[in-house]
Amino acid sequence: MSYRSGQKLKRRKRSSAKSLWDEGKEINVAVKTGEVLLGQRSVIRELSMGELKLIVVARNAPAKVVNQIKLLNNCLEAPIPVYTSKNSSWELGALCARPHWVSVLGIINPGDSSIMKATEYLSQSK
């Protein structure tokens, strides 16, 4: 698409309402300021220890991994909240400043992020 010189580009209007919180921003802040585990192996390993406060799963994570996490989580005395992200695994990797896919995040300490409050609010509103 070519534009003539001096011609202004029209901006596209947003069609959807802005959400109450930005999931990507909160994940990024948690990775930078808190303590976060990346990847399914480390999250599953840490799940049995009970240190995790939240598990974030990518929307396109393999069903086998999601089922394994939910099964192990149900065996715990105090289950850990599992949040399915609207981002794909590639987008989660980019939010974590990693050049690879991240299908599962385990948040031990959220740091300055308010992701714990936001996911509690979203789970209550469903």
Short mmCIF file of C-alpha atoms in Angstrom, two decimals:
data_model
loop_
_atom_site.label_atom_id
_atom_site.label_comp_id
_atom_site.label_asym_id
_atom_site.label_seq_id
_atom_site.Cartn_x
_atom_site.Cartn_y
_atom_site.Cartn_z
CA MET A 1 0.00 0.00 0.00
CA SER A 2 1.59 3.29 -1.03
CA TYR A 3 0.77 6.73 0.30
CA ARG A 4 1.29 10.08 -1.31
CA SER A 5 3.63 12.45 0.42
CA GLY A 6 1.81 14.70 2.83
CA GLN A 7 -1.13 12.33 3.15
CA LYS A 8 -1.91 11.40 6.75
CA LEU A 9 -2.50 7.83 7.80
CA LYS A 10 -5.84 7.13 9.39
CA ARG A 11 -5.75 5.44 12.74
CA ARG A 12 -7.88 2.42 13.33
CA LYS A 13 -10.40 2.81 16.14
CA ARG A 14 -10.46 0.17 18.81
CA SER A 15 -13.56 -1.90 18.53
CA SER A 16 -13.46 -3.66 21.88
CA ALA A 17 -13.64 -2.13 25.31
CA LYS A 18 -10.40 -1.96 27.24
CA SER A 19 -10.16 -4.61 29.92
CA LEU A 20 -9.83 -3.77 33.59
CA TRP A 21 -6.27 -5.08 33.69
CA ASP A 22 -3.56 -5.80 31.20
CA GLU A 23 -2.55 -9.43 31.55
CA GLY A 24 0.65 -9.04 29.56
CA LYS A 25 1.85 -6.10 31.61
CA GLU A 26 1.21 -7.91 34.89
CA ILE A 27 3.07 -11.02 33.72
CA ASN A 28 5.99 -8.88 32.55
CA VAL A 29 6.15 -7.05 35.91
CA ALA A 30 5.99 -10.37 37.79
CA VAL A 31 8.88 -11.77 35.74
CA LYS A 32 11.01 -8.65 36.23
CA THR A 33 10.35 -7.98 39.94
CA GLY A 34 9.21 -11.31 41.35
CA GLU A 35 10.22 -14.94 41.28
CA VAL A 36 8.79 -16.91 38.35
CA LEU A 37 9.44 -20.40 37.02
CA LEU A 38 9.31 -20.90 33.26
CA GLY A 39 8.41 -24.17 31.61
CA GLN A 40 6.33 -27.21 32.33
CA ARG A 41 9.08 -29.36 33.86
CA SER A 42 10.11 -26.85 36.50
CA VAL A 43 6.48 -25.98 37.32
CA ILE A 44 5.49 -29.65 37.72
CA ARG A 45 8.58 -30.27 39.86
CA GLU A 46 7.79 -27.29 42.10
CA LEU A 47 4.05 -28.06 42.22
CA SER A 48 4.55 -30.91 44.67
CA MET A 49 6.58 -28.69 47.01
CA GLY A 50 3.71 -26.23 47.44
CA GLU A 51 5.77 -23.07 46.87
CA LEU A 52 3.73 -21.81 43.91
CA LYS A 53 1.05 -19.17 44.33
CA LEU A 54 -0.30 -19.14 40.76
CA ILE A 55 0.10 -21.18 37.59
CA VAL A 56 -0.40 -19.44 34.23
CA VAL A 57 -1.00 -21.72 31.25
CA ALA A 58 -0.82 -20.57 27.63
CA ARG A 59 -4.01 -20.89 25.59
CA ASN A 60 -2.33 -23.32 23.19
CA ALA A 61 -0.49 -25.41 25.77
CA PRO A 62 -0.61 -29.15 25.06
CA ALA A 63 -3.66 -30.83 26.58
CA LYS A 64 -1.45 -33.52 28.10
CA VAL A 65 0.49 -30.91 30.08
CA VAL A 66 -2.64 -29.07 31.22
CA ASN A 67 -4.26 -32.33 32.38
CA GLN A 68 -1.10 -33.37 34.23
CA ILE A 69 -0.92 -30.02 36.05
CA LYS A 70 -4.61 -30.14 36.98
CA LEU A 71 -4.32 -33.75 38.19
CA LEU A 72 -1.31 -32.98 40.39
CA ASN A 73 -2.99 -29.79 41.60
CA ASN A 74 -6.13 -31.67 42.68
CA CYS A 75 -4.00 -34.02 44.82
CA LEU A 76 -2.72 -31.12 46.94
CA GLU A 77 -4.34 -30.18 50.26
CA ALA A 78 -4.57 -26.52 49.21
CA PRO A 79 -4.91 -26.36 45.40
CA ILE A 80 -3.03 -23.63 43.58
CA PRO A 81 -5.07 -21.39 41.23
CA VAL A 82 -4.54 -22.25 37.56
CA TYR A 83 -5.18 -19.40 35.12
CA THR A 84 -5.47 -20.01 31.38
CA SER A 85 -3.97 -17.03 29.60
CA LYS A 86 -5.40 -15.42 26.49
CA ASN A 87 -1.85 -15.34 25.08
CA SER A 88 -0.23 -18.11 23.09
CA SER A 89 2.97 -19.79 24.24
CA TRP A 90 5.02 -17.70 21.81
CA GLU A 91 3.48 -14.49 23.20
CA LEU A 92 4.12 -15.64 26.78
CA GLY A 93 7.75 -16.17 25.85
CA ALA A 94 7.94 -12.64 24.48
CA LEU A 95 6.32 -11.24 27.64
CA CYS A 96 8.98 -13.01 29.68
CA ALA A 97 11.72 -11.51 27.44
CA ARG A 98 12.65 -14.98 26.18
CA PRO A 99 13.32 -15.94 22.55
CA HIS A 100 11.40 -19.21 22.85
CA TRP A 101 7.97 -20.62 23.69
CA VAL A 102 6.78 -20.69 27.29
CA SER A 103 3.72 -22.87 27.74
CA VAL A 104 3.52 -22.72 31.55
CA LEU A 105 4.55 -20.11 34.14
CA GLY A 106 4.72 -20.76 37.85
CA ILE A 107 4.62 -17.66 40.04
CA ILE A 108 6.31 -18.09 43.42
CA ASN A 109 6.51 -14.40 44.31
CA PRO A 110 4.57 -11.86 42.18
CA GLY A 111 6.82 -8.95 43.18
CA ASP A 112 5.26 -5.58 42.29
CA SER A 113 2.65 -7.21 40.04
CA SER A 114 -1.03 -7.33 40.96
CA ILE A 115 -1.64 -10.50 38.96
CA MET A 116 -2.83 -12.41 42.04
CA LYS A 117 -5.62 -9.92 42.75
CA ALA A 118 -6.64 -9.76 39.10
CA THR A 119 -6.89 -13.53 38.68
CA GLU A 120 -8.91 -13.82 41.92
CA TYR A 121 -11.31 -11.19 40.58
CA LEU A 122 -11.63 -12.97 37.23
CA SER A 123 -12.26 -16.35 38.84
CA GLN A 124 -15.01 -14.90 41.07
CA SER A 125 -16.74 -13.15 38.17
CA LYS A 126 -17.10 -16.36 36.13
#
